[in-house]
PDB file of C-alpha atoms in Angstrom:
ATOM      1  CA  MET A   1       0.017  -0.002   0.021  1.00 75.00           C
ATOM      2  CA  LEU A   2       2.810   2.374   0.898  1.00 76.00           C
ATOM      3  CA  PHE A   3       4.553   1.521  -2.363  1.00 76.00           C
ATOM      4  CA  ARG A   4       1.450   2.335  -4.393  1.00 78.00           C
ATOM      5  CA  THR A   5       1.029   5.639  -2.630  1.00 80.00           C
ATOM      6  CA  LEU A   6       4.622   6.509  -3.292  1.00 79.00           C
ATOM      7  CA  LEU A   7       4.317   5.484  -6.954  1.00 79.00           C
ATOM      8  CA  ARG A   8       1.202   7.646  -7.327  1.00 77.00           C
ATOM      9  CA  VAL A   9       2.967  10.643  -5.801  1.00 73.00           C
ATOM     10  CA  LEU A  10       5.970  10.215  -8.054  1.00 75.00           C
ATOM     11  CA  ARG A  11       3.700   9.869 -11.101  1.00 75.00           C
ATOM     12  CA  GLN A  12       1.868  13.114 -10.247  1.00 71.00           C
ATOM     13  CA  ARG A  13       5.135  14.939  -9.770  1.00 68.00           C
ATOM     14  CA  TRP A  14       6.390  13.644 -13.129  1.00 68.00           C
ATOM     15  CA  HIS A  15       3.198  14.836 -14.956  1.00 65.00           C
ATOM     16  CA  ARG A  16       3.792  18.375 -13.608  1.00 60.00           C
ATOM     17  CA  TYR A  17       7.609  18.367 -14.140  1.00 61.00           C
ATOM     18  CA  LYS A  18       7.941  16.634 -17.508  1.00 59.00           C
ATOM     19  CA  TYR A  19       7.165  19.837 -19.468  1.00 54.00           C
ATOM     20  CA  ARG A  20      10.442  21.302 -18.081  1.00 55.00           C
ATOM     21  CA  PHE A  21      12.512  18.155 -18.915  1.00 53.00           C
ATOM     22  CA  VAL A  22      14.528  18.634 -22.106  1.00 50.00           C
ATOM     23  CA  PRO A  23      14.723  14.985 -23.211  1.00 54.00           C
ATOM     24  CA  TRP A  24      11.011  14.671 -22.802  1.00 49.00           C
ATOM     25  CA  ILE A  25      10.337  17.846 -24.868  1.00 50.00           C
ATOM     26  CA  ALA A  26      12.649  16.671 -27.594  1.00 50.00           C
ATOM     27  CA  LEU A  27      10.790  13.372 -27.993  1.00 55.00           C
ATOM     28  CA  ASN A  28       7.261  14.696 -27.639  1.00 58.00           C
ATOM     29  CA  VAL A  29       7.112  18.333 -28.851  1.00 53.00           C
ATOM     30  CA  SER A  30       6.859  17.421 -32.509  1.00 54.00           C
ATOM     31  CA  GLN A  31       3.977  14.988 -31.829  1.00 57.00           C
ATOM     32  CA  ASN A  32       1.828  17.620 -30.159  1.00 58.00           C
ATOM     33  CA  ARG A  33       1.631  20.460 -32.612  1.00 55.00           C
ATOM     34  CA  ARG A  34      -1.212  22.201 -30.844  1.00 56.00           C
ATOM     35  CA  THR A  35       0.951  22.697 -27.786  1.00 58.00           C
ATOM     36  CA  LEU A  36       3.385  24.743 -29.763  1.00 58.00           C
ATOM     37  CA  ARG A  37       3.447  28.501 -30.345  1.00 59.00           C
ATOM     38  CA  TYR A  38       5.057  29.939 -33.400  1.00 63.00           C
ATOM     39  CA  VAL A  39       5.811  33.648 -33.484  1.00 62.00           C
ATOM     40  CA  PRO A  40       7.615  35.693 -36.221  1.00 67.00           C
ATOM     41  CA  GLU A  41      11.130  36.718 -35.481  1.00 68.00           C
ATOM     42  CA  ASP A  42      10.467  40.384 -35.866  1.00 66.00           C
ATOM     43  CA  SER A  43       7.871  40.411 -33.149  1.00 67.00           C
ATOM     44  CA  LYS A  44       9.491  37.913 -30.851  1.00 69.00           C
ATOM     45  CA  ASP A  45       6.780  37.188 -28.197  1.00 76.00           C
ATOM     46  CA  LYS A  46       4.986  40.512 -28.422  1.00 89.00           C
ATOM     47  CA  ILE A  47       1.203  39.912 -28.669  1.00 91.00           C
ATOM     48  CA  ILE A  48       0.400  43.523 -27.682  1.00 96.00           C
ATOM     49  CA  PRO A  49       2.817  46.542 -27.508  1.00 96.00           C
ATOM     50  CA  ASP A  50       4.710  47.078 -24.313  1.00 96.00           C
ATOM     51  CA  GLU A  51       2.969  50.443 -23.975  1.00 97.00           C
ATOM     52  CA  ASP A  52      -0.364  48.554 -23.650  1.00 98.00           C
ATOM     53  CA  VAL A  53       1.102  46.222 -21.029  1.00 98.00           C
ATOM     54  CA  LEU A  54       2.416  49.239 -19.088  1.00 98.00           C
ATOM     55  CA  GLY A  55      -0.941  50.999 -19.283  1.00 98.00           C
ATOM     56  CA  ILE A  56      -2.925  48.026 -17.956  1.00 98.00           C
ATOM     57  CA  LEU A  57      -0.463  47.440 -15.090  1.00 98.00           C
ATOM     58  CA  LEU A  58      -0.484  51.129 -14.125  1.00 97.00           C
ATOM     59  CA  LYS A  59      -4.262  51.130 -14.216  1.00 97.00           C
ATOM     60  CA  VAL A  60      -4.547  48.107 -11.830  1.00 98.00           C
ATOM     61  CA  PHE A  61      -1.679  49.343  -9.572  1.00 96.00           C
ATOM     62  CA  GLN A  62      -3.143  52.803  -9.209  1.00 93.00           C
ATOM     63  CA  ALA A  63      -6.511  51.317  -8.192  1.00 93.00           C
ATOM     64  CA  LEU A  64      -4.836  49.191  -5.613  1.00 94.00           C
ATOM     65  CA  PHE A  65      -2.860  52.218  -4.292  1.00 91.00           C
ATOM     66  CA  ILE A  66      -5.925  54.364  -4.009  1.00 87.00           C
ATOM     67  CA  SER A  67      -7.852  51.603  -2.219  1.00 86.00           C
ATOM     68  CA  ASN A  68      -5.067  51.414   0.338  1.00 81.00           C
ATOM     69  CA  PHE A  69      -4.669  55.187   0.471  1.00 73.00           C
ATOM     70  CA  SER A  70      -5.264  55.489   4.199  1.00 64.00           C
ATOM     71  CA  ARG A  71      -2.489  52.933   4.891  1.00 70.00           C
ATOM     72  CA  GLN A  72       0.028  54.633   2.542  1.00 72.00           C
ATOM     73  CA  THR A  73       0.743  57.663   4.809  1.00 71.00           C
ATOM     74  CA  ASP A  74       4.376  56.836   5.275  1.00 74.00           C
ATOM     75  CA  ILE A  75       4.880  56.735   1.557  1.00 75.00           C
ATOM     76  CA  LEU A  76       2.761  59.790   0.773  1.00 72.00           C
ATOM     77  CA  VAL A  77       4.799  61.968   3.042  1.00 75.00           C
ATOM     78  CA  LEU A  78       7.891  61.420   0.927  1.00 76.00           C
ATOM     79  CA  LEU A  79       6.238  61.910  -2.504  1.00 77.00           C
ATOM     80  CA  PRO A  80       6.388  65.227  -4.344  1.00 76.00           C
ATOM     81  CA  GLU A  81       3.458  67.626  -3.651  1.00 79.00           C
ATOM     82  CA  ALA A  82       2.135  67.345  -7.172  1.00 74.00           C
ATOM     83  CA  ILE A  83       1.883  63.559  -6.868  1.00 74.00           C
ATOM     84  CA  LYS A  84       0.227  63.702  -3.440  1.00 74.00           C
ATOM     85  CA  SER A  85      -2.253  66.233  -4.809  1.00 77.00           C
ATOM     86  CA  LYS A  86      -3.126  63.923  -7.681  1.00 74.00           C
ATOM     87  CA  TYR A  87      -3.930  61.070  -5.312  1.00 75.00           C
ATOM     88  CA  ARG A  88      -5.991  63.277  -3.056  1.00 72.00           C
ATOM     89  CA  ASP A  89      -8.068  64.282  -6.093  1.00 70.00           C
ATOM     90  CA  LEU A  90      -8.406  60.720  -7.243  1.00 68.00           C
ATOM     91  CA  LEU A  91      -9.531  59.662  -3.805  1.00 65.00           C
ATOM     92  CA  VAL A  92     -12.251  62.326  -3.693  1.00 66.00           C
ATOM     93  CA  THR A  93     -13.458  61.159  -7.106  1.00 63.00           C
ATOM     94  CA  HIS A  94     -13.435  57.577  -5.859  1.00 59.00           C
ATOM     95  CA  GLN A  95     -15.438  58.446  -2.747  1.00 58.00           C
ATOM     96  CA  ARG A  96     -17.992  60.370  -4.776  1.00 61.00           C
ATOM     97  CA  THR A  97     -18.501  57.418  -7.075  1.00 60.00           C
ATOM     98  CA  GLU A  98     -19.117  55.124  -4.094  1.00 56.00           C
ATOM     99  CA  GLN A  99     -21.294  57.592  -2.134  1.00 53.00           C
ATOM    100  CA  PRO A 100     -24.677  56.468  -3.599  1.00 54.00           C
ATOM    101  CA  ARG A 101     -24.043  52.996  -2.319  1.00 50.00           C
ATOM    102  CA  TYR A 102     -21.866  53.531   0.782  1.00 48.00           C
ATOM    103  CA  ASN A 103     -21.589  56.232   3.381  1.00 50.00           C
ATOM    104  CA  THR A 104     -18.110  57.853   2.953  1.00 46.00           C
ATOM    105  CA  GLN A 105     -17.516  57.566   6.643  1.00 47.00           C
ATOM    106  CA  GLN A 106     -17.964  53.836   6.329  1.00 51.00           C
ATOM    107  CA  GLN A 107     -16.337  53.339   2.989  1.00 57.00           C
ATOM    108  CA  LYS A 108     -16.299  49.794   1.796  1.00 68.00           C
ATOM    109  CA  ILE A 109     -12.864  48.072   1.807  1.00 78.00           C
ATOM    110  CA  TYR A 110     -12.401  46.094  -1.355  1.00 88.00           C
ATOM    111  CA  LYS A 111     -10.371  42.935  -1.632  1.00 93.00           C
ATOM    112  CA  PRO A 112      -7.672  42.815  -4.324  1.00 96.00           C
ATOM    113  CA  GLY A 113      -9.807  40.495  -6.440  1.00 96.00           C
ATOM    114  CA  GLU A 114     -12.712  42.954  -6.297  1.00 96.00           C
ATOM    115  CA  ILE A 115     -10.427  45.785  -7.243  1.00 96.00           C
ATOM    116  CA  LEU A 116      -9.221  43.865 -10.242  1.00 98.00           C
ATOM    117  CA  PHE A 117     -12.815  43.212 -11.282  1.00 98.00           C
ATOM    118  CA  ASN A 118     -13.778  46.862 -10.825  1.00 96.00           C
ATOM    119  CA  THR A 119     -10.740  48.008 -12.877  1.00 97.00           C
ATOM    120  CA  LEU A 120     -10.515  45.500 -15.724  1.00 98.00           C
ATOM    121  CA  GLY A 121     -13.868  43.707 -15.626  1.00 98.00           C
ATOM    122  CA  PHE A 122     -12.742  40.280 -14.442  1.00 98.00           C
ATOM    123  CA  SER A 123     -11.167  38.449 -11.498  1.00 98.00           C
ATOM    124  CA  ILE A 124      -8.999  35.263 -11.325  1.00 98.00           C
ATOM    125  CA  SER A 125      -8.082  32.803  -8.728  1.00 97.00           C
ATOM    126  CA  ARG A 126      -6.286  29.508  -8.127  1.00 95.00           C
ATOM    127  CA  GLU A 127      -8.497  26.466  -8.118  1.00 95.00           C
ATOM    128  CA  THR A 128      -8.056  22.681  -8.719  1.00 95.00           C
ATOM    129  CA  SER A 129      -7.226  22.296 -12.414  1.00 94.00           C
ATOM    130  CA  SER A 130      -9.509  20.593 -14.826  1.00 92.00           C
ATOM    131  CA  LEU A 131      -6.545  18.586 -16.112  1.00 90.00           C
ATOM    132  CA  ILE A 132      -5.911  15.229 -14.323  1.00 83.00           C
ATOM    133  CA  SER A 133      -2.905  15.255 -12.035  1.00 78.00           C
ATOM    134  CA  ALA A 134      -2.183  18.932 -12.917  1.00 84.00           C
ATOM    135  CA  GLY A 135      -2.626  20.223  -9.364  1.00 88.00           C
ATOM    136  CA  LYS A 136      -3.753  23.853  -9.156  1.00 93.00           C
ATOM    137  CA  GLY A 137      -4.814  25.975 -12.181  1.00 96.00           C
ATOM    138  CA  VAL A 138      -5.945  29.578 -12.658  1.00 97.00           C
ATOM    139  CA  PHE A 139      -9.602  30.299 -13.539  1.00 98.00           C
ATOM    140  CA  VAL A 140     -11.533  33.357 -14.537  1.00 98.00           C
ATOM    141  CA  THR A 141     -13.935  33.396 -11.567  1.00 97.00           C
ATOM    142  CA  LYS A 142     -15.921  36.492 -12.461  1.00 97.00           C
ATOM    143  CA  GLY A 143     -16.481  38.739 -15.496  1.00 98.00           C
ATOM    144  CA  PHE A 144     -15.031  38.632 -18.941  1.00 97.00           C
ATOM    145  CA  VAL A 145     -11.492  38.874 -20.304  1.00 98.00           C
ATOM    146  CA  PRO A 146     -11.215  40.613 -23.812  1.00 98.00           C
ATOM    147  CA  LYS A 147      -8.591  39.453 -26.290  1.00 97.00           C
ATOM    148  CA  GLY A 148      -5.347  41.254 -25.841  1.00 97.00           C
ATOM    149  CA  THR A 149      -5.773  41.940 -22.142  1.00 98.00           C
ATOM    150  CA  VAL A 150      -3.067  41.259 -19.555  1.00 98.00           C
ATOM    151  CA  VAL A 151      -4.753  38.556 -17.444  1.00 98.00           C
ATOM    152  CA  SER A 152      -1.934  37.589 -15.123  1.00 98.00           C
ATOM    153  CA  MET A 153       1.670  38.009 -14.165  1.00 98.00           C
ATOM    154  CA  TYR A 154       4.429  35.418 -13.521  1.00 98.00           C
ATOM    155  CA  PRO A 155       6.016  36.269 -10.138  1.00 98.00           C
ATOM    156  CA  GLY A 156       9.407  35.235  -8.872  1.00 98.00           C
ATOM    157  CA  THR A 157      13.087  35.940  -8.503  1.00 98.00           C
ATOM    158  CA  VAL A 158      14.731  36.984 -11.762  1.00 97.00           C
ATOM    159  CA  TYR A 159      18.173  35.404 -12.594  1.00 96.00           C
ATOM    160  CA  GLN A 160      20.699  36.350 -15.280  1.00 94.00           C
ATOM    161  CA  LYS A 161      21.961  33.500 -17.370  1.00 90.00           C
ATOM    162  CA  HIS A 162      25.214  33.256 -15.420  1.00 90.00           C
ATOM    163  CA  GLU A 163      23.772  33.427 -11.900  1.00 93.00           C
ATOM    164  CA  PRO A 164      23.487  30.346  -9.610  1.00 89.00           C
ATOM    165  CA  ILE A 165      20.132  28.649  -9.503  1.00 93.00           C
ATOM    166  CA  PHE A 166      21.040  24.965  -9.309  1.00 89.00           C
ATOM    167  CA  PHE A 167      19.736  24.192  -5.793  1.00 90.00           C
ATOM    168  CA  GLN A 168      16.577  26.229  -6.320  1.00 91.00           C
ATOM    169  CA  SER A 169      15.897  24.339  -9.545  1.00 89.00           C
ATOM    170  CA  ILE A 170      15.934  20.811  -7.993  1.00 89.00           C
ATOM    171  CA  GLY A 171      12.422  19.391  -8.241  1.00 86.00           C
ATOM    172  CA  ASN A 172      11.156  22.883  -9.100  1.00 91.00           C
ATOM    173  CA  PRO A 173       8.498  23.032 -11.942  1.00 89.00           C
ATOM    174  CA  PHE A 174       8.068  26.826 -11.677  1.00 94.00           C
ATOM    175  CA  ILE A 175      11.201  28.024 -13.396  1.00 93.00           C
ATOM    176  CA  PHE A 176      10.366  30.064 -16.441  1.00 93.00           C
ATOM    177  CA  ARG A 177      13.005  30.612 -19.137  1.00 91.00           C
ATOM    178  CA  CYS A 178      12.875  33.825 -21.105  1.00 92.00           C
ATOM    179  CA  LEU A 179      13.861  34.072 -24.757  1.00 88.00           C
ATOM    180  CA  ASP A 180      17.210  35.619 -23.901  1.00 89.00           C
ATOM    181  CA  GLY A 181      18.021  32.993 -21.310  1.00 90.00           C
ATOM    182  CA  MET A 182      16.985  34.881 -18.156  1.00 94.00           C
ATOM    183  CA  LEU A 183      15.180  32.760 -15.616  1.00 95.00           C
ATOM    184  CA  ILE A 184      12.289  33.525 -13.271  1.00 96.00           C
ATOM    185  CA  ASP A 185      11.865  31.269 -10.297  1.00 97.00           C
ATOM    186  CA  GLY A 186       8.096  31.350  -9.448  1.00 97.00           C
ATOM    187  CA  ASN A 187       8.246  28.695  -6.737  1.00 96.00           C
ATOM    188  CA  ASP A 188       6.458  29.968  -3.501  1.00 96.00           C
ATOM    189  CA  LYS A 189       8.095  27.342  -1.247  1.00 95.00           C
ATOM    190  CA  GLY A 190      11.413  26.137   0.074  1.00 95.00           C
ATOM    191  CA  ILE A 191      14.743  27.799  -0.969  1.00 96.00           C
ATOM    192  CA  SER A 192      13.027  29.816  -3.685  1.00 97.00           C
ATOM    193  CA  LYS A 193      10.764  31.409  -1.141  1.00 97.00           C
ATOM    194  CA  ILE A 194      13.707  32.294   1.198  1.00 96.00           C
ATOM    195  CA  VAL A 195      15.682  33.811  -1.681  1.00 97.00           C
ATOM    196  CA  TYR A 196      12.844  35.976  -2.839  1.00 97.00           C
ATOM    197  CA  ARG A 197      12.072  37.286   0.563  1.00 97.00           C
ATOM    198  CA  SER A 198      15.770  38.094   1.208  1.00 96.00           C
ATOM    199  CA  CYS A 199      16.106  40.018  -2.073  1.00 96.00           C
ATOM    200  CA  SER A 200      12.834  41.891  -1.419  1.00 95.00           C
ATOM    201  CA  GLY A 201      14.001  42.975   2.001  1.00 93.00           C
ATOM    202  CA  ARG A 202      17.472  43.934   0.639  1.00 93.00           C
ATOM    203  CA  ASP A 203      16.093  46.358  -1.909  1.00 92.00           C
ATOM    204  CA  GLN A 204      13.587  48.234   0.200  1.00 89.00           C
ATOM    205  CA  LEU A 205      14.252  52.006   0.367  1.00 86.00           C
ATOM    206  CA  GLY A 206      12.845  53.251   3.644  1.00 84.00           C
ATOM    207  CA  PRO A 207       8.999  52.876   3.356  1.00 84.00           C
ATOM    208  CA  PHE A 208       9.284  52.229  -0.415  1.00 88.00           C
ATOM    209  CA  LYS A 209       9.049  48.526  -1.266  1.00 92.00           C
ATOM    210  CA  MET A 210      10.634  47.619  -4.567  1.00 94.00           C
ATOM    211  CA  SER A 211       8.618  44.479  -5.049  1.00 97.00           C
ATOM    212  CA  ASP A 212       5.555  42.533  -3.786  1.00 97.00           C
ATOM    213  CA  SER A 213       6.264  39.554  -1.611  1.00 97.00           C
ATOM    214  CA  THR A 214       2.571  38.873  -0.724  1.00 97.00           C
ATOM    215  CA  TRP A 215       2.347  36.351  -3.605  1.00 97.00           C
ATOM    216  CA  LEU A 216       4.263  33.991  -1.332  1.00 97.00           C
ATOM    217  CA  THR A 217       1.281  34.082   1.116  1.00 95.00           C
ATOM    218  CA  SER A 218      -2.433  33.341   1.081  1.00 90.00           C
ATOM    219  CA  GLU A 219      -3.243  37.115   1.290  1.00 91.00           C
ATOM    220  CA  VAL A 220      -2.026  38.580  -2.066  1.00 94.00           C
ATOM    221  CA  GLN A 221      -2.095  42.291  -2.666  1.00 95.00           C
ATOM    222  CA  ASN A 222      -1.572  42.027  -6.397  1.00 97.00           C
ATOM    223  CA  PRO A 223      -4.333  39.767  -7.708  1.00 98.00           C
ATOM    224  CA  LEU A 224      -2.581  39.228 -11.014  1.00 98.00           C
ATOM    225  CA  ALA A 225       0.416  37.496  -9.428  1.00 98.00           C
ATOM    226  CA  VAL A 226      -0.729  33.916  -9.892  1.00 97.00           C
ATOM    227  CA  GLY A 227       0.678  33.245 -13.381  1.00 97.00           C
ATOM    228  CA  GLN A 228       3.019  30.425 -12.289  1.00 96.00           C
ATOM    229  CA  TYR A 229      -0.052  28.249 -11.706  1.00 96.00           C
ATOM    230  CA  VAL A 230      -1.302  28.543 -15.228  1.00 96.00           C
ATOM    231  CA  ASN A 231      -1.108  25.106 -16.816  1.00 93.00           C
ATOM    232  CA  ASN A 232       0.188  24.142 -20.235  1.00 89.00           C
ATOM    233  CA  CYS A 233      -2.247  23.531 -22.981  1.00 87.00           C
ATOM    234  CA  SER A 234      -2.839  20.035 -24.362  1.00 80.00           C
ATOM    235  CA  ASN A 235      -4.298  18.481 -27.600  1.00 78.00           C
ATOM    236  CA  ASP A 236      -7.745  18.715 -25.806  1.00 82.00           C
ATOM    237  CA  LYS A 237      -7.257  22.138 -24.122  1.00 87.00           C
ATOM    238  CA  GLU A 238      -5.962  24.875 -26.504  1.00 91.00           C
ATOM    239  CA  ALA A 239      -4.050  27.830 -25.168  1.00 93.00           C
ATOM    240  CA  ASN A 240      -6.183  30.883 -24.422  1.00 95.00           C
ATOM    241  CA  VAL A 241      -3.225  33.013 -23.009  1.00 96.00           C
ATOM    242  CA  CYS A 242       0.433  33.325 -23.874  1.00 93.00           C
ATOM    243  CA  TYR A 243       3.532  34.644 -22.124  1.00 95.00           C
ATOM    244  CA  GLN A 244       4.936  38.053 -23.025  1.00 95.00           C
ATOM    245  CA  GLU A 245       8.153  39.385 -21.551  1.00 95.00           C
ATOM    246  CA  PHE A 246       8.042  42.896 -20.295  1.00 97.00           C
ATOM    247  CA  ASP A 247      10.976  45.027 -19.043  1.00 97.00           C
ATOM    248  CA  VAL A 248       9.862  47.614 -16.428  1.00 97.00           C
ATOM    249  CA  PRO A 249      10.807  51.143 -17.728  1.00 96.00           C
ATOM    250  CA  GLU A 250      13.202  53.249 -15.685  1.00 93.00           C
ATOM    251  CA  LEU A 251      10.524  55.911 -15.020  1.00 93.00           C
ATOM    252  CA  PHE A 252       8.025  53.451 -13.504  1.00 96.00           C
ATOM    253  CA  PRO A 253       6.321  55.246 -10.619  1.00 93.00           C
ATOM    254  CA  LEU A 254       8.119  54.525  -7.327  1.00 90.00           C
ATOM    255  CA  GLU A 255       4.927  54.133  -5.293  1.00 90.00           C
ATOM    256  CA  PHE A 256       3.673  51.397  -7.631  1.00 94.00           C
ATOM    257  CA  LYS A 257       6.804  49.186  -7.387  1.00 96.00           C
ATOM    258  CA  GLN A 258       5.298  47.597  -4.192  1.00 95.00           C
ATOM    259  CA  TYR A 259       2.962  45.691  -6.538  1.00 97.00           C
ATOM    260  CA  LEU A 260       5.600  44.212  -8.871  1.00 98.00           C
ATOM    261  CA  PRO A 261       5.880  40.483  -8.011  1.00 98.00           C
ATOM    262  CA  ASN A 262       9.421  40.231  -9.330  1.00 98.00           C
ATOM    263  CA  ILE A 263      12.869  41.026  -7.908  1.00 97.00           C
ATOM    264  CA  MET A 264      16.371  40.829  -9.376  1.00 97.00           C
ATOM    265  CA  TYR A 265      18.619  38.230  -7.759  1.00 96.00           C
ATOM    266  CA  SER A 266      21.680  40.567  -8.032  1.00 93.00           C
ATOM    267  CA  HIS A 267      21.371  43.925  -6.499  1.00 85.00           C
ATOM    268  CA  ASP A 268      24.016  45.651  -8.653  1.00 80.00           C
ATOM    269  CA  THR A 269      22.768  44.556 -12.092  1.00 77.00           C
ATOM    270  CA  GLN A 270      22.223  47.323 -14.637  1.00 82.00           C
ATOM    271  CA  SER A 271      19.483  45.514 -16.527  1.00 87.00           C
ATOM    272  CA  PRO A 272      15.845  46.585 -16.181  1.00 94.00           C
ATOM    273  CA  LEU A 273      13.519  44.478 -14.035  1.00 96.00           C
ATOM    274  CA  ARG A 274      12.213  41.624 -16.239  1.00 96.00           C
ATOM    275  CA  CYS A 275       8.559  40.738 -15.846  1.00 97.00           C
ATOM    276  CA  VAL A 276       6.479  38.210 -17.636  1.00 97.00           C
ATOM    277  CA  VAL A 277       2.811  38.875 -18.273  1.00 97.00           C
ATOM    278  CA  LEU A 278       0.128  36.484 -19.698  1.00 97.00           C
ATOM    279  CA  VAL A 279      -2.011  38.039 -22.421  1.00 97.00           C
ATOM    280  CA  ALA A 280      -5.354  36.728 -23.597  1.00 97.00           C
ATOM    281  CA  LEU A 281      -5.216  35.175 -27.085  1.00 95.00           C
ATOM    282  CA  ARG A 282      -9.032  35.330 -27.402  1.00 96.00           C
ATOM    283  CA  ASP A 283     -12.008  36.454 -25.392  1.00 98.00           C
ATOM    284  CA  ILE A 284     -12.164  34.342 -22.227  1.00 98.00           C
ATOM    285  CA  GLN A 285     -15.509  33.740 -20.441  1.00 97.00           C
ATOM    286  CA  GLN A 286     -16.272  33.405 -16.756  1.00 98.00           C
ATOM    287  CA  GLY A 287     -15.505  29.913 -15.506  1.00 97.00           C
ATOM    288  CA  GLU A 288     -12.843  29.110 -18.074  1.00 98.00           C
ATOM    289  CA  GLU A 289      -9.361  27.838 -16.952  1.00 97.00           C
ATOM    290  CA  LEU A 290      -6.356  29.623 -18.339  1.00 97.00           C
ATOM    291  CA  PHE A 291      -4.022  27.543 -20.580  1.00 95.00           C
ATOM    292  CA  SER A 292      -0.647  28.692 -21.934  1.00 93.00           C
ATOM    293  CA  ASN A 293       2.028  27.456 -24.326  1.00 83.00           C
ATOM    294  CA  TYR A 294       5.169  26.380 -22.563  1.00 71.00           C
ATOM    295  CA  TYR A 295       6.977  25.968 -25.835  1.00 64.00           C
ATOM    296  CA  THR A 296       7.547  29.074 -28.111  1.00 62.00           C
ATOM    297  CA  ILE A 297       9.395  28.706 -31.435  1.00 56.00           C
ATOM    298  CA  ILE A 298      10.691  31.774 -33.204  1.00 53.00           C
ATOM    299  CA  ASN A 299      10.374  31.524 -36.876  1.00 54.00           C
TER     300      ASN A 299
END
């Protein structure tokens, strides 16, 4: 009985890990054409322009920031007066919008998933996948996702090609490889979790957090940061989202960096912070599970 249980556990682990195992990919990728994603060389992996990705992220992060306005006093004190004034005006507008339904003295406190729905028109969450032995998956739990919308982000520590990741990679199915060889470790357990927390604490500037570490907990503040749980498509389940790499611009608002679920492993790197978002390939309805393409081939 113990042997059967152990065998079942090993089989489940293999089903989740095999998509990262190079020999398995080499033998099976050509037999499953629907699990491949071909993109032209000139566009790389860009489904939508980086400007659109930035606009969507800023929209969501601003809504999160305003919702937590009363708890951001230590940050607001250090911001330029023009920026503080802008947020005060936005907060007044927000309160006036809510006034018909809620007394402003008892303003409703929204959860991150509700803020996402109010901002982009949908919410997502981790649930048991519809695929056998796939563990957790990500579902659209409310609303509607239009084609070309950023529906999720892939959180984790970002490693340059030359940086050590051997011990973190052992038995770890959550390591994402970018087209240029950079790696993002999206594991929320074990050594990976310890490394991310350490890097996040290292980079904090006074009250300004340079990254979001709540995706490592059950109480996430950025509701998009569940992309590592999006499962690979199959011959029966076509991909409805795809990965798109996005480098955070230098002028990204300092007060919004607390919602970025990525951190560089090396503190002194000159490269911009690499993020990976998942973009809807088609309209996605409420109740659908998100499926991506693990294999991207550049033509």
